[in-house]
Coordinates of C-alpha atoms in Angstrom, one line a residue:
M15 CA 147.8 -22.1 10.0
A16 CA 144.2 -21.4 7.3
D17 CA 143.0 -22.4 10.5
T18 CA 144.3 -19.3 12.7
L19 CA 144.0 -16.9 9.5
L20 CA 140.6 -18.4 9.3
R21 CA 139.7 -17.2 13.1
S22 CA 141.7 -14.0 13.2
L23 CA 139.0 -13.0 10.5
S24 CA 136.4 -13.8 12.4
L25 CA 137.5 -12.4 15.8
R26 CA 137.6 -9.2 13.9
F27 CA 134.3 -9.0 12.3
Q28 CA 132.7 -11.3 15.6
R29 CA 134.5 -7.3 17.2
R30 CA 132.9 -5.2 14.5
M31 CA 129.6 -6.8 14.9
N32 CA 129.8 -6.2 19.1
V33 CA 130.8 -3.0 18.3
R34 CA 128.0 -1.9 15.9
T35 CA 125.5 -3.7 18.3
T36 CA 126.0 -2.0 21.5
A37 CA 125.6 0.9 19.5
K38 CA 122.3 -0.4 18.8
I39 CA 121.0 -1.8 22.0
R40 CA 122.2 2.0 24.0
R41 CA 121.2 4.1 21.1
K42 CA 117.1 2.0 19.6
G43 CA 116.5 -0.2 22.8
G44 CA 117.9 -2.9 24.1
R45 CA 115.7 -5.4 21.8
M46 CA 117.0 -7.1 18.6
M47 CA 115.7 -10.2 17.0
G48 CA 112.8 -10.4 19.4
M49 CA 115.2 -10.7 22.2
D50 CA 116.2 -8.7 25.3
M51 CA 119.9 -7.2 24.6
L52 CA 122.2 -5.9 27.6
V53 CA 125.7 -4.3 27.6
L54 CA 128.0 -7.1 28.9
H55 CA 131.1 -5.2 30.7
T56 CA 133.8 -7.8 31.4
V57 CA 137.9 -7.9 31.4
G58 CA 140.0 -10.1 29.6
R59 CA 141.5 -13.4 30.8
R60 CA 145.0 -12.7 28.8
S61 CA 144.3 -9.0 27.9
G62 CA 143.6 -7.3 31.3
Q63 CA 141.5 -5.1 28.4
A64 CA 137.9 -4.3 29.1
R65 CA 135.2 -5.7 26.6
E66 CA 131.4 -4.7 25.9
T67 CA 129.8 -8.0 24.2
P68 CA 126.6 -7.8 23.7
V69 CA 123.9 -10.9 24.9
T70 CA 120.8 -11.5 24.7
W71 CA 119.4 -11.9 28.6
F72 CA 116.4 -13.6 30.3
A73 CA 114.5 -12.3 33.2
D74 CA 114.9 -13.8 36.4
G75 CA 113.4 -12.6 39.0
D76 CA 115.4 -9.3 40.7
G77 CA 118.6 -11.1 38.3
W78 CA 119.2 -11.8 35.0
L79 CA 119.6 -15.3 33.1
L80 CA 122.2 -15.5 30.2
V81 CA 123.3 -18.4 28.1
A82 CA 126.9 -19.0 27.1
S83 CA 125.7 -20.3 23.3
G84 CA 127.9 -17.8 20.6
G85 CA 127.5 -20.3 18.3
G86 CA 130.0 -22.3 17.9
D87 CA 132.0 -25.9 19.1
R88 CA 133.8 -24.0 22.0
H89 CA 132.2 -22.1 24.6
P90 CA 131.7 -18.3 23.8
D91 CA 134.9 -15.6 24.8
W92 CA 132.6 -13.2 26.9
Y93 CA 131.7 -16.0 28.8
A94 CA 135.2 -17.9 29.0
N95 CA 136.3 -13.4 30.5
L96 CA 133.4 -13.6 33.8
M97 CA 134.0 -16.5 34.5
A98 CA 137.6 -15.4 35.0
N99 CA 137.2 -11.9 36.8
P100 CA 133.5 -12.1 38.4
D101 CA 134.3 -9.2 40.5
R102 CA 135.1 -6.9 37.6
A103 CA 131.6 -7.9 35.6
A104 CA 128.8 -4.7 35.3
I105 CA 125.7 -4.7 32.7
E106 CA 124.0 -2.0 31.4
L107 CA 120.7 -2.6 30.0
H108 CA 119.2 0.0 27.4
G109 CA 119.0 4.2 28.9
Q110 CA 120.9 2.8 32.6
D111 CA 123.4 3.2 33.7
R112 CA 126.1 0.4 34.9
V113 CA 125.1 -2.3 37.1
P114 CA 128.0 -4.1 38.3
V115 CA 126.8 -8.0 39.0
T116 CA 128.0 -10.8 40.4
P117 CA 127.6 -14.1 37.6
Q118 CA 127.2 -17.1 38.9
R119 CA 127.2 -20.4 36.7
L120 CA 123.9 -22.5 37.3
E121 CA 124.1 -25.9 37.7
G122 CA 121.2 -29.7 38.2
A123 CA 118.2 -28.4 39.0
E124 CA 119.3 -25.3 39.1
R125 CA 119.9 -24.6 35.7
E126 CA 117.4 -27.1 34.1
Q127 CA 115.0 -25.1 36.3
A128 CA 116.1 -22.0 34.1
W129 CA 116.2 -23.9 31.0
Q130 CA 113.7 -25.1 30.6
R131 CA 111.8 -21.2 31.4
I132 CA 115.0 -19.9 29.0
V133 CA 113.4 -22.1 25.8
A134 CA 110.3 -21.6 26.7
A135 CA 110.7 -17.9 26.2
Q136 CA 112.7 -18.6 22.5
P137 CA 112.8 -21.8 21.7
R138 CA 115.3 -20.7 19.2
Y139 CA 117.8 -21.9 22.2
A140 CA 116.5 -25.9 22.2
K141 CA 117.1 -26.0 18.6
Y142 CA 120.6 -24.2 18.9
Q143 CA 121.6 -26.3 22.3
A144 CA 120.4 -29.5 19.5
K145 CA 123.0 -28.2 17.1
R146 CA 126.6 -28.9 19.3
E147 CA 127.2 -31.2 21.6
R148 CA 129.0 -29.6 23.9
K149 CA 126.4 -28.6 26.7
Y150 CA 125.6 -24.2 27.3
P151 CA 126.4 -22.7 30.5
V152 CA 123.9 -21.1 32.2
V153 CA 124.7 -17.9 33.7
R154 CA 123.1 -16.0 36.1
L155 CA 123.7 -12.5 36.8
T156 CA 122.8 -11.1 40.3
R157 CA 123.3 -6.8 41.3
R158 CA 126.7 -6.5 43.7

């Protein structure tokens, strides 16, 4: 019961922070803590409700790379929602209209190459990954 209560409080706090961060991205630009941010639009895999999540991104040619870190022992909900409903995903960059995107989870050598670019740009991700047993998924988004 204590675990359920703690998770519920954590989710409420996370949602509140997501709303504030999303508003800040829209109002002041897409950078926070020295990282480029976008608003990821997904649909809840269980609820079917629209979701907006601020996420760090990395340039990848004409696409975007995302790391499903989330700071916990399991993949973040935005990642599960994105992969469950890939045809309903979109992103919003500061000052731009919503862009429909197609997600692709990178595997093998392709993931490793993208990961090396990510940690070169933001070494903190290597530190985050070293603290977790799970391997962070790397997702490439391309315009639909």
